[in-house]
Amino acid sequence: MTHSITYQPEFDYDIGYDYKDLGMSNKLFCTFSTESNLEELLSTIQTKYKIIYNKIFVLYSKSQDEYICTYNVDQVNVTNFLDNTILVHRKKESNTLYTINSLNRLIESLNGGVLDVNYRVEWTDYQNCILLTKGAELKRVNTKLYRIIDL
């Protein structure tokens, strides 16, 4: 399987695609944007993908001064990703978004450097944020709901 990570200078974390995760038909995509590009990006998302549940959630990170658009996509006809887009997972009870790499880093940091797939994360400690990586570093980006777009 191919795993590609590229650093986008515009955003301060790893942006990459893990193609082994593309087997399921419903994916949660997360696309990062500046304020100046947000409206154009939202329009592009709506024309490029079949959005499941007819909603795009736009989050805002004050510390990073960036917008984070999340949306569920019917993966069947997706052949490529928009720039600055990653696949994420979500814990509904805490509204936490995370990548698999960031979850692994989090478990290692909480468990004395040991990656244990059975380790239980206390998700309430990570409410309203997205967990990302930059190289070997775990990054926590706190977010607030900016708006919900009903399609």
Coordinates of C-alpha atoms in Angstrom, one line a residue:
M1 CA 0.0 0.0 0.0
T2 CA 1.2 3.5 -0.8
H3 CA 1.4 6.1 2.0
S4 CA 2.2 9.6 0.9
I5 CA 2.8 12.5 3.2
T6 CA 3.5 16.0 1.9
Y7 CA 4.1 19.1 4.0
Q8 CA 1.9 22.0 2.9
P9 CA 3.6 25.3 4.0
E10 CA 0.2 26.9 4.2
F11 CA -0.8 24.6 7.0
D12 CA 1.3 23.4 9.9
Y13 CA 0.8 19.6 9.8
D14 CA 1.1 16.6 7.6
I15 CA -1.3 16.4 4.7
G16 CA -1.3 13.0 3.0
Y17 CA -3.4 10.1 1.9
D18 CA -3.4 6.6 3.2
Y19 CA -4.8 4.7 0.3
K20 CA -5.3 1.5 2.2
D21 CA -8.3 3.2 3.9
L22 CA -10.1 3.7 0.6
G23 CA -11.9 0.4 0.7
M24 CA -15.1 1.6 2.5
S25 CA -17.7 3.6 0.5
N26 CA -18.3 6.3 3.1
K27 CA -15.4 8.6 4.1
L28 CA -15.1 11.6 6.3
F29 CA -13.0 14.1 4.5
C30 CA -11.4 17.2 6.1
T31 CA -10.2 20.0 3.9
F32 CA -8.3 23.0 5.3
S33 CA -8.8 26.5 4.0
T34 CA -7.8 30.1 4.6
E35 CA -10.6 32.6 5.0
S36 CA -9.9 34.1 1.6
N37 CA -10.4 30.8 -0.1
L38 CA -13.3 29.4 1.9
E39 CA -16.3 30.3 -0.3
E40 CA -14.6 29.0 -3.4
L41 CA -13.6 25.8 -1.6
L42 CA -17.1 25.2 -0.4
S43 CA -18.4 25.6 -4.0
T44 CA -15.7 23.2 -5.3
I45 CA -16.5 20.6 -2.7
Q46 CA -20.1 20.6 -3.7
T47 CA -19.4 20.2 -7.4
K48 CA -16.6 17.7 -7.0
Y49 CA -18.1 15.2 -4.6
K50 CA -21.3 13.4 -3.8
I51 CA -21.8 14.6 -0.2
I52 CA -23.6 12.1 2.0
Y53 CA -26.1 13.4 4.6
N54 CA -26.2 16.7 2.7
K55 CA -24.1 18.7 5.1
I56 CA -20.7 20.4 5.2
F57 CA -19.5 21.4 8.7
V58 CA -17.2 24.3 8.7
L59 CA -15.0 24.6 11.8
Y60 CA -12.7 27.4 12.8
S61 CA -9.4 27.3 14.6
K62 CA -8.5 30.6 16.2
S63 CA -4.9 29.5 17.1
Q64 CA -4.2 28.5 13.4
D65 CA -6.5 31.1 11.9
E66 CA -7.9 28.6 9.5
Y67 CA -11.1 26.9 8.5
I68 CA -11.7 23.2 8.5
C69 CA -14.4 21.8 6.3
T70 CA -15.6 18.3 7.1
Y71 CA -18.0 16.3 5.0
N72 CA -18.9 12.7 4.3
V73 CA -18.3 11.5 0.8
D74 CA -19.5 8.6 -1.2
Q75 CA -16.1 7.2 -2.1
V76 CA -17.3 5.1 -5.0
N77 CA -16.4 7.7 -7.7
V78 CA -13.6 9.6 -6.0
T79 CA -10.4 9.4 -8.1
N80 CA -8.4 12.1 -6.4
F81 CA -8.5 14.5 -3.5
L82 CA -8.8 18.3 -3.3
D83 CA -5.5 19.9 -2.2
N84 CA -5.2 20.1 1.6
T85 CA -7.6 17.3 2.2
I86 CA -7.2 14.3 4.6
L87 CA -9.3 11.4 5.7
V88 CA -10.3 11.6 9.4
H89 CA -12.3 9.7 11.9
R90 CA -14.6 11.2 14.5
K91 CA -15.6 10.4 18.0
K92 CA -19.2 11.7 18.3
E93 CA -19.3 11.9 22.1
S94 CA -16.5 14.4 22.2
N95 CA -16.6 15.9 18.7
T96 CA -13.0 14.9 18.2
L97 CA -11.6 14.5 14.7
Y98 CA -8.3 12.5 14.3
T99 CA -6.2 10.7 11.8
I100 CA -4.9 7.2 12.4
N101 CA -1.3 8.5 12.7
S102 CA -2.4 11.0 15.3
L103 CA -4.3 8.4 17.3
N104 CA -1.2 6.2 17.4
R105 CA 0.9 9.2 18.6
L106 CA -1.7 10.1 21.2
I107 CA -1.7 6.5 22.6
E108 CA 2.1 6.4 22.7
S109 CA 2.2 9.7 24.5
L110 CA -0.4 8.6 27.1
N111 CA 1.0 5.1 27.5
G112 CA 4.7 5.6 28.2
G113 CA 5.8 5.4 24.6
V114 CA 4.0 2.1 23.9
L115 CA 1.5 1.7 21.1
D116 CA -1.2 -0.6 22.5
V117 CA -4.3 -0.9 20.2
N118 CA -6.4 -1.8 23.3
Y119 CA -5.5 1.4 25.1
R120 CA -8.6 3.4 26.0
V121 CA -8.4 7.1 25.3
E122 CA -10.4 9.4 27.5
W123 CA -12.0 11.3 24.6
T124 CA -13.6 13.9 26.8
D125 CA -10.1 15.3 27.3
Y126 CA -10.0 16.0 23.6
Q127 CA -13.4 17.7 23.1
N128 CA -13.9 20.0 20.1
C129 CA -10.5 19.5 18.5
I130 CA -8.7 17.8 15.6
L131 CA -5.7 15.7 16.3
L132 CA -3.0 15.8 13.6
T133 CA 0.6 15.0 13.1
K134 CA 3.6 17.0 11.9
G135 CA 6.4 14.5 11.4
A136 CA 6.7 12.7 14.8
E137 CA 4.9 15.4 16.6
L138 CA 1.2 15.2 17.7
K139 CA -0.7 18.4 17.1
R140 CA -3.9 19.3 18.8
V141 CA -5.9 22.0 17.0
N142 CA -8.9 23.3 19.0
T143 CA -11.9 24.1 16.9
K144 CA -15.3 25.8 17.1
L145 CA -18.2 25.3 14.9
Y146 CA -18.3 28.2 12.4
R147 CA -21.3 27.1 10.3
I148 CA -23.2 24.2 8.9
I149 CA -24.1 24.2 5.2
D150 CA -27.2 22.3 4.4
L151 CA -27.2 21.2 0.7

